[in-house]
PDB file of C-alpha atoms in Angstrom:
ATOM      1  CA  MET A   1     -56.673-262.513 -20.772  1.00 44.00           C
ATOM      2  CA  ARG A   2     -56.042-265.861 -22.361  1.00 43.00           C
ATOM      3  CA  PRO A   3     -56.361-268.681 -19.839  1.00 46.00           C
ATOM      4  CA  PHE A   4     -54.044-271.777 -20.171  1.00 42.00           C
ATOM      5  CA  GLY A   5     -54.865-275.410 -19.435  1.00 43.00           C
ATOM      6  CA  ARG A   6     -53.958-277.594 -16.470  1.00 43.00           C
ATOM      7  CA  GLU A   7     -50.713-279.181 -17.585  1.00 42.00           C
ATOM      8  CA  PRO A   8     -47.419-277.722 -16.707  1.00 47.00           C
ATOM      9  CA  GLU A   9     -46.220-277.884 -20.355  1.00 46.00           C
ATOM     10  CA  ASP A  10     -48.842-275.150 -20.884  1.00 51.00           C
ATOM     11  CA  LEU A  11     -46.615-272.700 -19.231  1.00 61.00           C
ATOM     12  CA  THR A  12     -44.436-272.773 -22.345  1.00 54.00           C
ATOM     13  CA  GLY A  13     -46.979-270.064 -23.569  1.00 67.00           C
ATOM     14  CA  VAL A  14     -46.036-267.733 -20.722  1.00 81.00           C
ATOM     15  CA  ARG A  15     -43.326-265.401 -22.199  1.00 85.00           C
ATOM     16  CA  TRP A  16     -41.039-265.429 -19.156  1.00 86.00           C
ATOM     17  CA  ASP A  17     -38.543-263.066 -20.632  1.00 87.00           C
ATOM     18  CA  ALA A  18     -41.344-260.481 -21.555  1.00 92.00           C
ATOM     19  CA  VAL A  19     -43.347-260.691 -18.189  1.00 94.00           C
ATOM     20  CA  THR A  20     -43.331-257.203 -16.632  1.00 96.00           C
ATOM     21  CA  GLU A  21     -45.708-257.917 -13.634  1.00 97.00           C
ATOM     22  CA  ILE A  22     -47.283-260.919 -11.921  1.00 97.00           C
ATOM     23  CA  SER A  23     -50.375-260.328  -9.845  1.00 97.00           C
ATOM     24  CA  LEU A  24     -52.975-262.495  -8.107  1.00 94.00           C
ATOM     25  CA  ARG A  25     -56.618-261.637  -9.109  1.00 93.00           C
ATOM     26  CA  THR A  26     -59.589-262.781  -7.048  1.00 88.00           C
ATOM     27  CA  THR A  27     -63.194-262.671  -7.687  1.00 85.00           C
ATOM     28  CA  GLY A  28     -66.366-263.250  -5.686  1.00 75.00           C
ATOM     29  CA  ARG A  29     -67.411-266.385  -7.876  1.00 73.00           C
ATOM     30  CA  GLY A  30     -66.054-269.185  -5.597  1.00 65.00           C
ATOM     31  CA  PRO A  31     -66.368-271.657  -4.219  1.00 70.00           C
ATOM     32  CA  PHE A  32     -67.998-273.482  -7.160  1.00 73.00           C
ATOM     33  CA  GLU A  33     -66.178-271.628  -9.908  1.00 76.00           C
ATOM     34  CA  GLU A  34     -62.481-270.824 -10.409  1.00 79.00           C
ATOM     35  CA  ASP A  35     -62.018-267.462  -8.363  1.00 81.00           C
ATOM     36  CA  VAL A  36     -58.226-266.919  -8.004  1.00 88.00           C
ATOM     37  CA  PHE A  37     -55.872-266.438 -10.994  1.00 90.00           C
ATOM     38  CA  PHE A  38     -52.209-265.655 -11.340  1.00 92.00           C
ATOM     39  CA  VAL A  39     -52.102-262.822 -14.102  1.00 93.00           C
ATOM     40  CA  PHE A  40     -48.896-262.383 -16.257  1.00 94.00           C
ATOM     41  CA  ALA A  41     -48.671-258.829 -17.749  1.00 96.00           C
ATOM     42  CA  TYR A  42     -46.572-257.975 -20.748  1.00 94.00           C
ATOM     43  CA  ALA A  43     -45.596-254.492 -22.013  1.00 90.00           C
ATOM     44  CA  ASP A  44     -46.313-255.488 -25.613  1.00 91.00           C
ATOM     45  CA  GLY A  45     -49.578-257.418 -25.425  1.00 86.00           C
ATOM     46  CA  PRO A  46     -52.510-258.937 -23.596  1.00 89.00           C
ATOM     47  CA  SER A  47     -52.176-260.555 -20.251  1.00 90.00           C
ATOM     48  CA  THR A  48     -52.265-264.362 -19.447  1.00 88.00           C
ATOM     49  CA  ALA A  49     -54.290-265.640 -16.670  1.00 88.00           C
ATOM     50  CA  ILE A  50     -53.787-269.105 -14.973  1.00 87.00           C
ATOM     51  CA  GLY A  51     -56.201-270.227 -12.520  1.00 84.00           C
ATOM     52  CA  LEU A  52     -54.641-270.997  -9.111  1.00 80.00           C
ATOM     53  CA  GLY A  53     -56.211-274.474  -8.937  1.00 71.00           C
ATOM     54  CA  ASP A  54     -54.153-275.486 -11.950  1.00 60.00           C
ATOM     55  CA  THR A  55     -50.837-274.171 -10.404  1.00 62.00           C
ATOM     56  CA  ASP A  56     -49.329-276.692  -7.713  1.00 71.00           C
ATOM     57  CA  TYR A  57     -46.142-276.603  -9.883  1.00 77.00           C
ATOM     58  CA  LEU A  58     -46.270-272.802 -10.514  1.00 85.00           C
ATOM     59  CA  LEU A  59     -46.077-271.135  -7.041  1.00 88.00           C
ATOM     60  CA  PRO A  60     -42.741-272.697  -6.088  1.00 88.00           C
ATOM     61  CA  ARG A  61     -41.360-271.278  -9.479  1.00 87.00           C
ATOM     62  CA  LEU A  62     -42.799-267.837  -8.976  1.00 92.00           C
ATOM     63  CA  GLN A  63     -41.231-267.751  -5.412  1.00 93.00           C
ATOM     64  CA  GLN A  64     -37.882-268.152  -6.882  1.00 92.00           C
ATOM     65  CA  LEU A  65     -38.152-264.878  -8.785  1.00 94.00           C
ATOM     66  CA  PRO A  66     -35.949-262.081  -7.131  1.00 95.00           C
ATOM     67  CA  GLY A  67     -38.283-259.906  -5.158  1.00 97.00           C
ATOM     68  CA  PHE A  68     -41.388-262.088  -5.305  1.00 97.00           C
ATOM     69  CA  ASP A  69     -43.703-260.856  -2.615  1.00 97.00           C
ATOM     70  CA  ASN A  70     -44.810-263.844  -0.483  1.00 96.00           C
ATOM     71  CA  GLU A  71     -46.598-261.701   2.035  1.00 96.00           C
ATOM     72  CA  ALA A  72     -48.638-260.059  -0.710  1.00 96.00           C
ATOM     73  CA  PHE A  73     -49.626-263.534  -1.935  1.00 94.00           C
ATOM     74  CA  VAL A  74     -50.778-264.573   1.605  1.00 94.00           C
ATOM     75  CA  ARG A  75     -52.720-261.415   1.904  1.00 93.00           C
ATOM     76  CA  ALA A  76     -54.419-261.817  -1.414  1.00 91.00           C
ATOM     77  CA  MET A  77     -55.463-265.286  -0.734  1.00 87.00           C
ATOM     78  CA  GLY A  78     -57.480-263.931   2.141  1.00 85.00           C
ATOM     79  CA  ILE A  79     -59.598-261.745  -0.103  1.00 81.00           C
ATOM     80  CA  SER A  80     -62.978-263.207  -1.057  1.00 76.00           C
ATOM     81  CA  GLU A  81     -64.161-260.545  -3.278  1.00 81.00           C
ATOM     82  CA  GLU A  82     -62.871-258.695  -6.407  1.00 89.00           C
ATOM     83  CA  GLY A  83     -59.259-257.627  -6.086  1.00 89.00           C
ATOM     84  CA  SER A  84     -55.910-257.733  -7.473  1.00 93.00           C
ATOM     85  CA  SER A  85     -52.442-257.735  -5.684  1.00 95.00           C
ATOM     86  CA  VAL A  86     -49.189-257.290  -7.383  1.00 97.00           C
ATOM     87  CA  LEU A  87     -46.764-260.137  -6.421  1.00 97.00           C
ATOM     88  CA  TRP A  88     -43.738-259.165  -8.606  1.00 97.00           C
ATOM     89  CA  ARG A  89     -42.547-256.556 -10.900  1.00 97.00           C
ATOM     90  CA  ARG A  90     -39.510-256.670 -13.222  1.00 93.00           C
TER      91      ARG A  90
END
């Protein structure tokens, strides 16, 4: 996975037209390390991970995707160990 930085313009690296799945990955590394990531999967290459702490602007954009699962997002945010929850599939 290739993490992007904190600025919204870094999302230009997300290949929106090629994304096949968006998930929320959690780890047990918090609270002093980033432990929640949006993961963008592509059929033709490596995934992109963006830390949740960097994404005040991202969640509203994702929620506009047809079929985005807000309930899965809320459930996933309650996980404090290793886990992955699919939020959207093309």
